[in-house]
PDB file of C-alpha atoms in Angstrom:
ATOM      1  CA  UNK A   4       6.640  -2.743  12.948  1.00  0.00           C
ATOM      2  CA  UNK A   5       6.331   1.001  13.764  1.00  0.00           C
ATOM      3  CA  UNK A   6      10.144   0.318  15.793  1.00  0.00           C
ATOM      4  CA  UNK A   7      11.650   3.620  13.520  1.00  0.00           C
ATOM      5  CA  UNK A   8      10.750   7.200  14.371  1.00  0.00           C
ATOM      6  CA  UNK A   9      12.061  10.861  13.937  1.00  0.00           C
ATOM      7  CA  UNK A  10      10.578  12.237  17.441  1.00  0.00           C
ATOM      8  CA  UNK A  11       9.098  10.155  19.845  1.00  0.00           C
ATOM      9  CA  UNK A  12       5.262  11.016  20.448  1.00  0.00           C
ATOM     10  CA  UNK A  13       4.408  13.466  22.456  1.00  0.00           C
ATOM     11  CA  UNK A  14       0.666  13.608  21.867  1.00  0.00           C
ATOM     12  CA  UNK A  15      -2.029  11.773  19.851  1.00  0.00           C
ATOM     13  CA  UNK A  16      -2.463  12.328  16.304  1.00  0.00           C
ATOM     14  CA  UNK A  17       1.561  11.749  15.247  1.00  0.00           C
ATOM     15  CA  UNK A  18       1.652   9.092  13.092  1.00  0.00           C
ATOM     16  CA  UNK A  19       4.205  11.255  11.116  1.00  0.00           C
ATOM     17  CA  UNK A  20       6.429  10.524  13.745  1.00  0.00           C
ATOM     18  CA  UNK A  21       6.362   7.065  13.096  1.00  0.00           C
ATOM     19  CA  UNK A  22       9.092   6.735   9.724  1.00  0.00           C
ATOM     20  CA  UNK A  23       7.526   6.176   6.665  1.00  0.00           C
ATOM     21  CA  UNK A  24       3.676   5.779   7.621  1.00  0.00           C
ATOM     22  CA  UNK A  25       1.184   9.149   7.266  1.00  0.00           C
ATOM     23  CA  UNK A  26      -2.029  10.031   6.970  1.00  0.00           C
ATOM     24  CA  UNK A  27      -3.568  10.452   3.521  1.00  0.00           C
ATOM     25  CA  UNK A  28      -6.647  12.266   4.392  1.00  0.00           C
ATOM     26  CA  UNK A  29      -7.268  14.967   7.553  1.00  0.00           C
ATOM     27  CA  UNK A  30      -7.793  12.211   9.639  1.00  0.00           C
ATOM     28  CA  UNK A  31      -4.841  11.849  12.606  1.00  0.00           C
ATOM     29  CA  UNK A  32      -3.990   8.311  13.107  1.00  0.00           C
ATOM     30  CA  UNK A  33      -1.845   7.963  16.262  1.00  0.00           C
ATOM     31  CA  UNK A  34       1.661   6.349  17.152  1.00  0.00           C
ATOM     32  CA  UNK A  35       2.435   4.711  20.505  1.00  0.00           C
ATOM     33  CA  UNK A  36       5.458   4.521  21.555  1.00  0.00           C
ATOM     34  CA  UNK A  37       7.550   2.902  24.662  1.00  0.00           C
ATOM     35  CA  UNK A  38      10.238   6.123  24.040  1.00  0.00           C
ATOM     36  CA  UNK A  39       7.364   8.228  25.757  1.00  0.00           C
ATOM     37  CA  UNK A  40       7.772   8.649  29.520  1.00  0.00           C
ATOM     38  CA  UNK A  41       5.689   9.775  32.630  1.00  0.00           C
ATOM     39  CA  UNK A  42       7.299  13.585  32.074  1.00  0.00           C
ATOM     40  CA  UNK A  43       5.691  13.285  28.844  1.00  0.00           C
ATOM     41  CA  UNK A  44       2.344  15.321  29.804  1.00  0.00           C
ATOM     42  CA  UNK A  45      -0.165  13.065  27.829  1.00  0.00           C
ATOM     43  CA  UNK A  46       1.750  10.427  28.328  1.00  0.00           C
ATOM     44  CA  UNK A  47      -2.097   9.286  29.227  1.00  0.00           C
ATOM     45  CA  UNK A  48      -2.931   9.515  26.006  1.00  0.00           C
ATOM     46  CA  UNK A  49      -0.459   7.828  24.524  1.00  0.00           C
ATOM     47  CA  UNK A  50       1.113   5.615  26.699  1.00  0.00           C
ATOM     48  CA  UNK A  51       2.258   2.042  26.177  1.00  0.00           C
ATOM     49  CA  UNK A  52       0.746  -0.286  27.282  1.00  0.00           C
ATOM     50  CA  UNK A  53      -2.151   1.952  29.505  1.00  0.00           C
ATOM     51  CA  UNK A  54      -3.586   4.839  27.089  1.00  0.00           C
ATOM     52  CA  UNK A  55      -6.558   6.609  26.255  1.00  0.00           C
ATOM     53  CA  UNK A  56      -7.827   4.028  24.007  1.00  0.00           C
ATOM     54  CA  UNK A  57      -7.390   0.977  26.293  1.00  0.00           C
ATOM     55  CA  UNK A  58      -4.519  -1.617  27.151  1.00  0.00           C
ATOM     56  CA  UNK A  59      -2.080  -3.254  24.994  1.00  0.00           C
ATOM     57  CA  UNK A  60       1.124  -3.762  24.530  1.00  0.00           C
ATOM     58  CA  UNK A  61       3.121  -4.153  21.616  1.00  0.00           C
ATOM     59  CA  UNK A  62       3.341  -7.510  19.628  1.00  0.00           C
ATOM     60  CA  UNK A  63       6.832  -6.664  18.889  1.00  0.00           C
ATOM     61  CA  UNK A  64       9.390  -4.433  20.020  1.00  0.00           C
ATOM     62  CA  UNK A  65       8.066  -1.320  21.351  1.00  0.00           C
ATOM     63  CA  UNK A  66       5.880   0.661  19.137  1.00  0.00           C
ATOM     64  CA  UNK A  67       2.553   0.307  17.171  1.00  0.00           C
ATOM     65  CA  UNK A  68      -0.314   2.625  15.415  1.00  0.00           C
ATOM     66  CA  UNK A  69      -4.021   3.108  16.246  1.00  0.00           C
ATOM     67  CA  UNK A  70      -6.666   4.364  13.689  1.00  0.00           C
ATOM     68  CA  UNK A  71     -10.577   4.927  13.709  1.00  0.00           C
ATOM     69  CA  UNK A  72     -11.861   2.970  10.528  1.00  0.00           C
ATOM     70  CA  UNK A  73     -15.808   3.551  12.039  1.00  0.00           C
ATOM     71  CA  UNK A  74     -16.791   6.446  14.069  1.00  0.00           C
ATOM     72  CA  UNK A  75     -20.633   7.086  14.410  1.00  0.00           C
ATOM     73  CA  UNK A  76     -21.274   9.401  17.024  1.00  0.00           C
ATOM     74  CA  UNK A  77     -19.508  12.831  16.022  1.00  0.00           C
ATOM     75  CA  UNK A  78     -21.645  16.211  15.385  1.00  0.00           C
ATOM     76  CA  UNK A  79     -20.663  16.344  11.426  1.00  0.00           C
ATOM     77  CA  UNK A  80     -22.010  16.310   8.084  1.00  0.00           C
ATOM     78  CA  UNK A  81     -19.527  14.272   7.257  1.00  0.00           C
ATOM     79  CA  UNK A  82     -18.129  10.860   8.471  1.00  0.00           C
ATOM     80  CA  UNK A  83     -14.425  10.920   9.782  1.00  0.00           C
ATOM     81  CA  UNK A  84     -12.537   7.620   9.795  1.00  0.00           C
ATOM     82  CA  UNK A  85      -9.330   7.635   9.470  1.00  0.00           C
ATOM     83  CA  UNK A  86      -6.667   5.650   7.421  1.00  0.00           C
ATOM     84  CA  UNK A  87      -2.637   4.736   7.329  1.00  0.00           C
ATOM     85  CA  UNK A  88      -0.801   4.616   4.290  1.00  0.00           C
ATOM     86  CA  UNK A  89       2.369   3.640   3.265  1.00  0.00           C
ATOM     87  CA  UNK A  90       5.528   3.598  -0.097  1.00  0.00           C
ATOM     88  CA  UNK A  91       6.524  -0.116  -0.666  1.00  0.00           C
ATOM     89  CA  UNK A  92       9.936  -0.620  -1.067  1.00  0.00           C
ATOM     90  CA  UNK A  93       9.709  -1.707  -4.824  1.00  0.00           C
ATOM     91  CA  UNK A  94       6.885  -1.406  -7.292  1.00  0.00           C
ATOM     92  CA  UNK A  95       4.536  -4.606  -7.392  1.00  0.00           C
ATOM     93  CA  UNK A  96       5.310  -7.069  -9.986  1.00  0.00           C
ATOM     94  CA  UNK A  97       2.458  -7.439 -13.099  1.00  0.00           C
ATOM     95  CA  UNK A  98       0.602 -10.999 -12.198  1.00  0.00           C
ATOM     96  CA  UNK A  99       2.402 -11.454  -9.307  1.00  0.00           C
ATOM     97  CA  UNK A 100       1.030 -13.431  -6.087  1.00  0.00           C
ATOM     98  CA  UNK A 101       1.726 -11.853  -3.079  1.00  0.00           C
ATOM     99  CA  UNK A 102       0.644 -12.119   0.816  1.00  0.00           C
ATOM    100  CA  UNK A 103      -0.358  -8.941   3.024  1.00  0.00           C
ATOM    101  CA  UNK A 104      -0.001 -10.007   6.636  1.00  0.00           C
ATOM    102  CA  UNK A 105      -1.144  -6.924   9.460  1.00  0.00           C
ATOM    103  CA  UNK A 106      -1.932  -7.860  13.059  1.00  0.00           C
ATOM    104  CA  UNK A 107      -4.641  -5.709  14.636  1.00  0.00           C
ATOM    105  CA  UNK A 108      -6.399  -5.576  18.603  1.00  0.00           C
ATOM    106  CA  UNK A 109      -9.658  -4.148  19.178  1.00  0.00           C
ATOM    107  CA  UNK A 110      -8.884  -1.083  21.718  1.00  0.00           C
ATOM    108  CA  UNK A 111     -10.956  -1.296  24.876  1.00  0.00           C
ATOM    109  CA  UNK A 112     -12.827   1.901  23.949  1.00  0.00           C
ATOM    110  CA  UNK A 113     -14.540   0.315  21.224  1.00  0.00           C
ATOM    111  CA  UNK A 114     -18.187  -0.330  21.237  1.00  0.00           C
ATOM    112  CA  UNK A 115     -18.539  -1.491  17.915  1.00  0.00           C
ATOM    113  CA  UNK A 116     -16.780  -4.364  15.646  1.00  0.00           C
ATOM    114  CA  UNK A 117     -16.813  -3.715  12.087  1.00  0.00           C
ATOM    115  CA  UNK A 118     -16.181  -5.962   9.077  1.00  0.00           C
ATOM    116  CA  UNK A 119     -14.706  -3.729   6.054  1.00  0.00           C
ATOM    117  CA  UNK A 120     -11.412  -3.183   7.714  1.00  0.00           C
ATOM    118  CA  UNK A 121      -9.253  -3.426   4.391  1.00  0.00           C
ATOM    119  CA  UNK A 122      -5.916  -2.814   2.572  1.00  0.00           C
ATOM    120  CA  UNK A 123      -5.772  -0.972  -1.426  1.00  0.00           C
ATOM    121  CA  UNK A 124      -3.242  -0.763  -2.822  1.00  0.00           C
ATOM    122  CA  UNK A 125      -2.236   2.027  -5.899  1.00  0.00           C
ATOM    123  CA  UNK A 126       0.184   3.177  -8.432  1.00  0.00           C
ATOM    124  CA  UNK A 127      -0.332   6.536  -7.390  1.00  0.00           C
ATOM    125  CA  UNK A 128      -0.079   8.481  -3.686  1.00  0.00           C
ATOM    126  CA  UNK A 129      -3.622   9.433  -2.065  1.00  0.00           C
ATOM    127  CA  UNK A 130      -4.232  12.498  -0.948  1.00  0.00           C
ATOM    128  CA  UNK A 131      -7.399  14.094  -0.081  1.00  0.00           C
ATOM    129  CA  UNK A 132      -7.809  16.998   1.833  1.00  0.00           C
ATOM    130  CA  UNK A 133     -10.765  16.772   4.537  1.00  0.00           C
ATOM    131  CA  UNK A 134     -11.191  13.807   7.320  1.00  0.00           C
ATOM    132  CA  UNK A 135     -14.104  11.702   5.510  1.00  0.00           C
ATOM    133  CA  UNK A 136     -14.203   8.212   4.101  1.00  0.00           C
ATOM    134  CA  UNK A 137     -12.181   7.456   0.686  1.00  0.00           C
ATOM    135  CA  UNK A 138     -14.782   5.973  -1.358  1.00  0.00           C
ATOM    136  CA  UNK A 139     -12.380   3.456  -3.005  1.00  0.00           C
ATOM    137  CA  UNK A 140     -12.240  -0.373  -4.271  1.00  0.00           C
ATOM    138  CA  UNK A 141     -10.140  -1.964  -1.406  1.00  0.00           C
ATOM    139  CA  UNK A 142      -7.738  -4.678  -3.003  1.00  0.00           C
ATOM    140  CA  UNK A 143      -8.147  -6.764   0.055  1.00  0.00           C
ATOM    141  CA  UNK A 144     -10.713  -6.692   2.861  1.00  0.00           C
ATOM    142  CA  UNK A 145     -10.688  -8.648   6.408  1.00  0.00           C
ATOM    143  CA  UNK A 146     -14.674  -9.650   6.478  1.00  0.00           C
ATOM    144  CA  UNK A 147     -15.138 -10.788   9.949  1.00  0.00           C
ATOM    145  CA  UNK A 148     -16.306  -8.965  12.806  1.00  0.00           C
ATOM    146  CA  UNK A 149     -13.009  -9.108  15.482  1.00  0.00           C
ATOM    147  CA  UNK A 150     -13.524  -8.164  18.616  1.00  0.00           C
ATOM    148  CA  UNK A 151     -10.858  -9.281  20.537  1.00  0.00           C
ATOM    149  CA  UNK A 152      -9.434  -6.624  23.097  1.00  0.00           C
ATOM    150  CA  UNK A 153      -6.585  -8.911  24.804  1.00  0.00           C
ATOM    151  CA  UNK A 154      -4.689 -10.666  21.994  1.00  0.00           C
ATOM    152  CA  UNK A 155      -2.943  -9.612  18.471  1.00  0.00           C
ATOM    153  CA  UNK A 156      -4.932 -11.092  15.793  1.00  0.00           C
ATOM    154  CA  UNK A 157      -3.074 -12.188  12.572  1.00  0.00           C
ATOM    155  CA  UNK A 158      -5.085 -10.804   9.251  1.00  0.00           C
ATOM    156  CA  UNK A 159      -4.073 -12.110   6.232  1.00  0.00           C
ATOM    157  CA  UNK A 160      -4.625 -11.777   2.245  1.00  0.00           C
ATOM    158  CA  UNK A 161      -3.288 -12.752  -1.146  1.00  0.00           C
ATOM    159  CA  UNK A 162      -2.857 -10.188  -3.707  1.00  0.00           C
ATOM    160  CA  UNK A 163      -2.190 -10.404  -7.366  1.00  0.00           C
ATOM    161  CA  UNK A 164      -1.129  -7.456  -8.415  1.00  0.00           C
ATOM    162  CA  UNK A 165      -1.936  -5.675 -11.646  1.00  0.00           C
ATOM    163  CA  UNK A 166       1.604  -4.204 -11.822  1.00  0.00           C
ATOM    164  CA  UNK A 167       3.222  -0.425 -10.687  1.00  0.00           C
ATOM    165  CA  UNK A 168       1.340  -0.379  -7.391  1.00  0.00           C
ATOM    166  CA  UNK A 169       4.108   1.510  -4.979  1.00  0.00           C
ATOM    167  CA  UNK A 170       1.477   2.747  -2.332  1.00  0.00           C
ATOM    168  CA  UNK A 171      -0.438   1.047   0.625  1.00  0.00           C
ATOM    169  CA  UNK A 172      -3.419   2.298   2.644  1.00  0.00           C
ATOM    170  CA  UNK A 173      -5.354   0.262   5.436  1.00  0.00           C
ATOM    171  CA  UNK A 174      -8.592   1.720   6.609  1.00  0.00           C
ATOM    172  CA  UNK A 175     -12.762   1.232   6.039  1.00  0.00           C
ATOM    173  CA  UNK A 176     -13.617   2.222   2.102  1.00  0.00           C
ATOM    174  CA  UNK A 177     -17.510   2.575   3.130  1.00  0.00           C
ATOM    175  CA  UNK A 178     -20.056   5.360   4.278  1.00  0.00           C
ATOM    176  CA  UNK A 179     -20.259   4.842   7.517  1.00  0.00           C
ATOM    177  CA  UNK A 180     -23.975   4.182   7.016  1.00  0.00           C
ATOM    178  CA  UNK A 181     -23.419   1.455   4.806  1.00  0.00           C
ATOM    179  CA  UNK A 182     -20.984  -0.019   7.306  1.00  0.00           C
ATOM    180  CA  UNK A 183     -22.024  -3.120   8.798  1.00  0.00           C
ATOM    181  CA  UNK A 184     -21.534  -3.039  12.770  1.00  0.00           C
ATOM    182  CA  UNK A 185     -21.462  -5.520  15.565  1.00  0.00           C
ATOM    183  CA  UNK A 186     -21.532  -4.175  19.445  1.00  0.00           C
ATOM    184  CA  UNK A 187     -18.941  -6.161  21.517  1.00  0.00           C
ATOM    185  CA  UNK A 188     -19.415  -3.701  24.770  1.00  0.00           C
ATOM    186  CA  UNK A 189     -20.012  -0.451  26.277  1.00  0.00           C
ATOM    187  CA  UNK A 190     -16.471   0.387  25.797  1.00  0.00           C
ATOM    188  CA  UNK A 191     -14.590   2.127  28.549  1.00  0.00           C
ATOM    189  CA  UNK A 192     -15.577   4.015  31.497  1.00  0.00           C
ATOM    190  CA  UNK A 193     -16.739   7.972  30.218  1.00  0.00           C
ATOM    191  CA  UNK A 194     -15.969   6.689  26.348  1.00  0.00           C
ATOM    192  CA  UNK A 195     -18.365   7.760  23.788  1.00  0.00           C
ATOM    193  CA  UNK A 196     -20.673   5.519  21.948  1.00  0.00           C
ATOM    194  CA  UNK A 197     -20.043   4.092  18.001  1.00  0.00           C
ATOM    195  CA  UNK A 198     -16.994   3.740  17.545  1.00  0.00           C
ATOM    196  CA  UNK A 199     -14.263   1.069  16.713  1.00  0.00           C
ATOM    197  CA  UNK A 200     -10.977   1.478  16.838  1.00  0.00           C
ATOM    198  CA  UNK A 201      -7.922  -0.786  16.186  1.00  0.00           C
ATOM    199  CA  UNK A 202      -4.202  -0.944  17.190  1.00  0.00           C
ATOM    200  CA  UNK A 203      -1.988  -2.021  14.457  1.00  0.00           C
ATOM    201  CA  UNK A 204       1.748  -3.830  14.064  1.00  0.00           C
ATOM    202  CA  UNK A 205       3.857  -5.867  12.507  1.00  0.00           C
ATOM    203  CA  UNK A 206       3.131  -5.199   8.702  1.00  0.00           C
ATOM    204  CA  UNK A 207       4.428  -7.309   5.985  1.00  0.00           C
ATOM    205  CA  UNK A 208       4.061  -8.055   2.288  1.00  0.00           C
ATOM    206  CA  UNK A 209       5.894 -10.858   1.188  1.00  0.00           C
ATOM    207  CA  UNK A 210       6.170 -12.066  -2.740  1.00  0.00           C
ATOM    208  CA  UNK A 211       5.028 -15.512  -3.026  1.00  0.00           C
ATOM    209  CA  UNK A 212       5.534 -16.498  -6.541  1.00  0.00           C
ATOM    210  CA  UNK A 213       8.289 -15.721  -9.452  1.00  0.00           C
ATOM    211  CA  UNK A 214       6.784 -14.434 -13.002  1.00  0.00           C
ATOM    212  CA  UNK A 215       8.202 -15.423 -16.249  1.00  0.00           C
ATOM    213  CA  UNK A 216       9.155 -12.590 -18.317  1.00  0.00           C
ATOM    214  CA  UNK A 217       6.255 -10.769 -20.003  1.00  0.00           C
ATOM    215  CA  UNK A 218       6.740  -9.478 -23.570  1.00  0.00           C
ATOM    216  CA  UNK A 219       3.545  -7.974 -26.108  1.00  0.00           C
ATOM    217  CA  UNK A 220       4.844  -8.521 -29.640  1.00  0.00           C
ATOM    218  CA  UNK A 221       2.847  -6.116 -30.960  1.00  0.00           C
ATOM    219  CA  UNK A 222       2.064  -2.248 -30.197  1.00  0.00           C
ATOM    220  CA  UNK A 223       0.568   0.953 -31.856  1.00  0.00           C
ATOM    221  CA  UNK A 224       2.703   3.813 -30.783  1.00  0.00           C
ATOM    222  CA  UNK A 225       0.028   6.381 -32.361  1.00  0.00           C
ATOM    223  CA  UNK A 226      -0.654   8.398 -29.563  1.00  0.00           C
ATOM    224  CA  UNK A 227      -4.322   7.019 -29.524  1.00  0.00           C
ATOM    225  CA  UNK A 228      -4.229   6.535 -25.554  1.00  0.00           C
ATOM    226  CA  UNK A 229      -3.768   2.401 -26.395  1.00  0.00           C
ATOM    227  CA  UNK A 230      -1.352   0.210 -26.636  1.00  0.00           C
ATOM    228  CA  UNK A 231       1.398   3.382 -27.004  1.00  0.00           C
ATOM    229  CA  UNK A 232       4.192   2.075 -25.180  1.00  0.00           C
ATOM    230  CA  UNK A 233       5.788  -1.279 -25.252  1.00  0.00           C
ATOM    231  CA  UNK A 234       6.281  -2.474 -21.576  1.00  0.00           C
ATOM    232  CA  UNK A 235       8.761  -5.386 -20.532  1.00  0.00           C
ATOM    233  CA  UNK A 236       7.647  -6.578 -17.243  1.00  0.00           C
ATOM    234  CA  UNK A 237      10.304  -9.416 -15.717  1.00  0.00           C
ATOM    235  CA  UNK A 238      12.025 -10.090 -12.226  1.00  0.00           C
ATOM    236  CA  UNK A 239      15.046  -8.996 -11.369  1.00  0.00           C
ATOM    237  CA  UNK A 240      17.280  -6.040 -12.809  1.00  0.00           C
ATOM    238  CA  UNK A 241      18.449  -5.705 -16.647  1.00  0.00           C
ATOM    239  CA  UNK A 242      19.169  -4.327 -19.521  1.00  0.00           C
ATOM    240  CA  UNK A 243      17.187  -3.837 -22.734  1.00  0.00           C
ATOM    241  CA  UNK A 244      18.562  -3.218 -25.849  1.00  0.00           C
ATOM    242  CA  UNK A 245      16.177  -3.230 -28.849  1.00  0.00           C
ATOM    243  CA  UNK A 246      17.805  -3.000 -32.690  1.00  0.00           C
ATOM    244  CA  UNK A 247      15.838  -2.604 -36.040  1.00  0.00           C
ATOM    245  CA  UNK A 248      16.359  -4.931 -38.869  1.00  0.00           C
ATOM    246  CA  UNK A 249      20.084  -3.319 -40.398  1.00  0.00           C
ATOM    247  CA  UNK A 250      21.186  -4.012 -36.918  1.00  0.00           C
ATOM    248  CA  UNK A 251      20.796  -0.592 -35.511  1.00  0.00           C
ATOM    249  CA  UNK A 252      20.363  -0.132 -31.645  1.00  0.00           C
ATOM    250  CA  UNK A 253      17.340   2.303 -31.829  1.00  0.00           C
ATOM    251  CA  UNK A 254      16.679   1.817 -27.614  1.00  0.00           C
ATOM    252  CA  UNK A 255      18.460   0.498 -24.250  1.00  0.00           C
ATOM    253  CA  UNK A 256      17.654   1.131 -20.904  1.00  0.00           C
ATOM    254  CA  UNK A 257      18.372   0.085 -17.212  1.00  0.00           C
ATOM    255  CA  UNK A 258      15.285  -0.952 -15.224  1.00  0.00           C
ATOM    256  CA  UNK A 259      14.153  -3.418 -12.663  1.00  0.00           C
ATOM    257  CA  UNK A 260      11.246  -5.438 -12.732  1.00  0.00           C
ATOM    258  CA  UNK A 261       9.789  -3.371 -16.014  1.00  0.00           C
ATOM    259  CA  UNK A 262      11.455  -1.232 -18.927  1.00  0.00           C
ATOM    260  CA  UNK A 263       9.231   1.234 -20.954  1.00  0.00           C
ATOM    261  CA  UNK A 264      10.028   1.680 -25.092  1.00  0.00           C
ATOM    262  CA  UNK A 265       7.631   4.377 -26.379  1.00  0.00           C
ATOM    263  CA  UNK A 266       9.015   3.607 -30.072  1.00  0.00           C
ATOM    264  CA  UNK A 267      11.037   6.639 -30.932  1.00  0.00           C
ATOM    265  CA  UNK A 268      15.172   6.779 -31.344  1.00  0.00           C
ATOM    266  CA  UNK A 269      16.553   9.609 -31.728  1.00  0.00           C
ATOM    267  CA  UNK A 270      13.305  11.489 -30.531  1.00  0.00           C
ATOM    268  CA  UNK A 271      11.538  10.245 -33.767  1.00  0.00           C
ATOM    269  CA  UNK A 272       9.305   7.522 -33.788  1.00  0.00           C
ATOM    270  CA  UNK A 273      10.938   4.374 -35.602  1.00  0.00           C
ATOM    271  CA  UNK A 274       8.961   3.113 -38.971  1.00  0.00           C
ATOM    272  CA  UNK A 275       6.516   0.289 -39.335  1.00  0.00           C
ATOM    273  CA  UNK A 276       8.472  -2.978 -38.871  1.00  0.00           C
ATOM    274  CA  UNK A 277       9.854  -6.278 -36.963  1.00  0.00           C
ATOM    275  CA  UNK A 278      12.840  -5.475 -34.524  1.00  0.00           C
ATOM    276  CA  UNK A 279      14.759  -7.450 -32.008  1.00  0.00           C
ATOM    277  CA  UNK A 280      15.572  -6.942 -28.463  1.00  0.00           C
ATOM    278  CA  UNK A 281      17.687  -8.976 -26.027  1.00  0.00           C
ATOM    279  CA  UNK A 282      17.578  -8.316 -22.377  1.00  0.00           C
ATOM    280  CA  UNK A 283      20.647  -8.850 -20.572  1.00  0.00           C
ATOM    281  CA  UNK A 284      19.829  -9.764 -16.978  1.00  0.00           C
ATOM    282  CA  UNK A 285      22.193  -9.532 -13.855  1.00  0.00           C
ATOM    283  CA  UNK A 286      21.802 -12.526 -12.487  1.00  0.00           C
ATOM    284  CA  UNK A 287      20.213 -14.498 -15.264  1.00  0.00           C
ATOM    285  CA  UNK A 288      19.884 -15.605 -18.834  1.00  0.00           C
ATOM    286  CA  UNK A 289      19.488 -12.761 -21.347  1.00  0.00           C
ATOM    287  CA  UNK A 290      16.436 -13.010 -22.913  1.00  0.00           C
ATOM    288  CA  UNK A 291      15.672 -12.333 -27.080  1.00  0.00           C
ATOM    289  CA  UNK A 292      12.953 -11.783 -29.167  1.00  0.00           C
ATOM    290  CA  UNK A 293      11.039 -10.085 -31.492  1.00  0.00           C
ATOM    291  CA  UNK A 294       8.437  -7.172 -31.658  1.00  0.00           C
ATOM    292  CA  UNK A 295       6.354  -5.452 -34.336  1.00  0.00           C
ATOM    293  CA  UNK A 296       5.919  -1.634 -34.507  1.00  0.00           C
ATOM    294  CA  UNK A 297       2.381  -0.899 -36.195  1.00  0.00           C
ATOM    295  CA  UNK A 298       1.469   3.102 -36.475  1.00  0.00           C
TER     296      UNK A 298
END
C-alpha cells in the first residue's frame, strides 16, 4: 500500500523511498506521499492529491506510486517506460493458484490508454542498466484499455506458479511501437503528447489453493544439467530426513515449502539404489516414501 517509507519524498523519481519497491531498470518511477508538505519545494510535483501528473488521492492511507508503462513522444533512440518491482515475502509454491490484485488510475496527464499493462513474475532479481522496455513474457497482463482518471480501478489475475518465483515487476513488456494505444484526451494543460501514465496502490497476492506434497521417485544425479537434484516441494515448514537401505541417514534438512537433496552424504554421491525419506512436518502428518537414485 506504499504506507512504509525511509524519507518522505522530496522530489519525483523516489520510489526508493517507498520500503521495499525500486526500480529495476534506469527508469524513475515516483512515490507520493501525504508526509510531503507545502515547504517541500516540489511539493508541486509530488503532492497528494494535486501533482504534476494530475489529481488523486490515495485509495488507502496516504501514499501510492506512479510509473510511465508508454511514453511516445521523447527525442531517443530508445523507448523509456518505466517499471516497479518488488521481493515477495515467501517463494511461490510449485502448482500453486494464486490471485494478484493492484488498483491503478489513469493520471490526468495522460493522452493515451494502453492495454499491455502487466505483472511477471521471476525466480531471479531484474536488473538492467539503461531506461528502455524489458522485452519479457509477462505472467499476467490487464488487456483492456482503462481510462478512468477519477476512480481506483481494481485489476485482477490468477497465477499458477511454476515454483521459486520471489520477485515481482508491473510495467508494459512491449516496444513501444508494437504497443497498442487508445487516446482518451489531450491530457493536461502544457502536458506533452503520447503518453500514459498510471498511479498505483494497494498491492496484494493472496494464495488461493493448498498443494499436496510433491515427490519425483526417480532422479539422475549425473551432473548432465537434468534431473540432478531431487526437489520436495510441500506447504508448510519441515524436516527431511532421507536413509539408504542399512538404515543409514545419508541427508536431513530444514526447509519450508521445498527441500533440495543433490544425492551426495558425506560430500560423495550415494550409490545406485532405493532409499527412504520421511518428512516430519510442524504442524502436520510426517510424510514417507521412497526414491530411486539412478547415475
Amino acid at each position: 500500500s506504499f504506507e512504509e517509507y525511509d524519507t518522505c519524498p522530496g522530489d519525483v523519481g523516489q520510489i526508493t523511498y517507498a520500503k521495499y519497491w525500486y526500480s529495476p531498470t534506469l527508469g524513475s518511477p515516483d512515490y507520493f506521499n501525504m508526509c510531503t508538505t507545502n515547504q517541500c519545494p516540489n511539493y508541486v510535483d509530488i503532492g497528494v492529491p494535486n501533482n504534476r501528473y494530475g489529481y488523486q488521492h490515495p485509495r488507502t492511507g496516504f501514499g501510492y506510486a506512479g510509473l510511465g508503462p508508454y511514453v511516445s513522444w521523447l527525442d531517443t533512440n530508445q523507448d523509456y517506460l518505466e517499471y516497479l518491482q518488488i521481493r515477495l515475502l515467501s517463494p511461490l509454491i510449485i502448482n500453486t493458484k494464486y490471485k494478484l490484485t493492484v488498483f491503478i488510475s489513469i493520471a490526468n496527464i495522460s493522452t493515451f490508454a494502453i492495454n499491455s499493462f502487466a505483472a511477471l513474475f521471476t525466480s531471479n532479481l531484474i536488473v538492467n542498466n539503461n531506461s528502455s522496455e524489458l522485452i519479457l513474457v509477462p505472467s499476467c497482463v490487464f488487456s483492456e484499455f482503462y481510462s478512468d482518471t477519477s476512480n481506483w480501478i481494481e485489476l485482477n489475475a490468477i497465477y499458477t506458479a511454476t515454483g521459486g518465483e520471489e520477485f515481482l515487476t508491473f510495467g508494459n513488456f512491449n516496444y513501444s511501437v508494437n504497443t497498442d494505444t487508445l487516446r482518451i484526451g489531450l491530457g493536461m494543460e502544457g502536458g506533452r503528447d503520447g503518453i500514459n501514465y498510471l498511479y498505483i496502490d494497494d498491492v496484494s497476492l493472496t494464495q488461493q489453493e493448498q498443494i499436496t506434497e510433491i515427490f519425483p521417485n526417480v532422479f539422475t544425479p549425473n551432473d548432465d544439467g537434468y534431473n540432478d537434484t531431487f526437489n520436495f516441494w510441500f506447504t508448510g515448514s519441515g524436516t527431511m530426513s532421507i536413509f539408504n537401505r542399512w538404515g543409514v541417514k545419508v541427508f536431513e534438512k530444514f526447509g519450508n515449502n521445498n527441500i533440495e537433496w543433490d544425492g551426495k552424504y558425506m560430500g560423495e554421491y550415494c550409490s545406485d539404489g532405493v532409499y527412504y525419506y520421511i518428512l516430519s512436518k510442524i504442524k502436520n502428518e510426517n510424510v514417507k516414501g521412497s526414491i530411486q537414485l539412478i547415475k
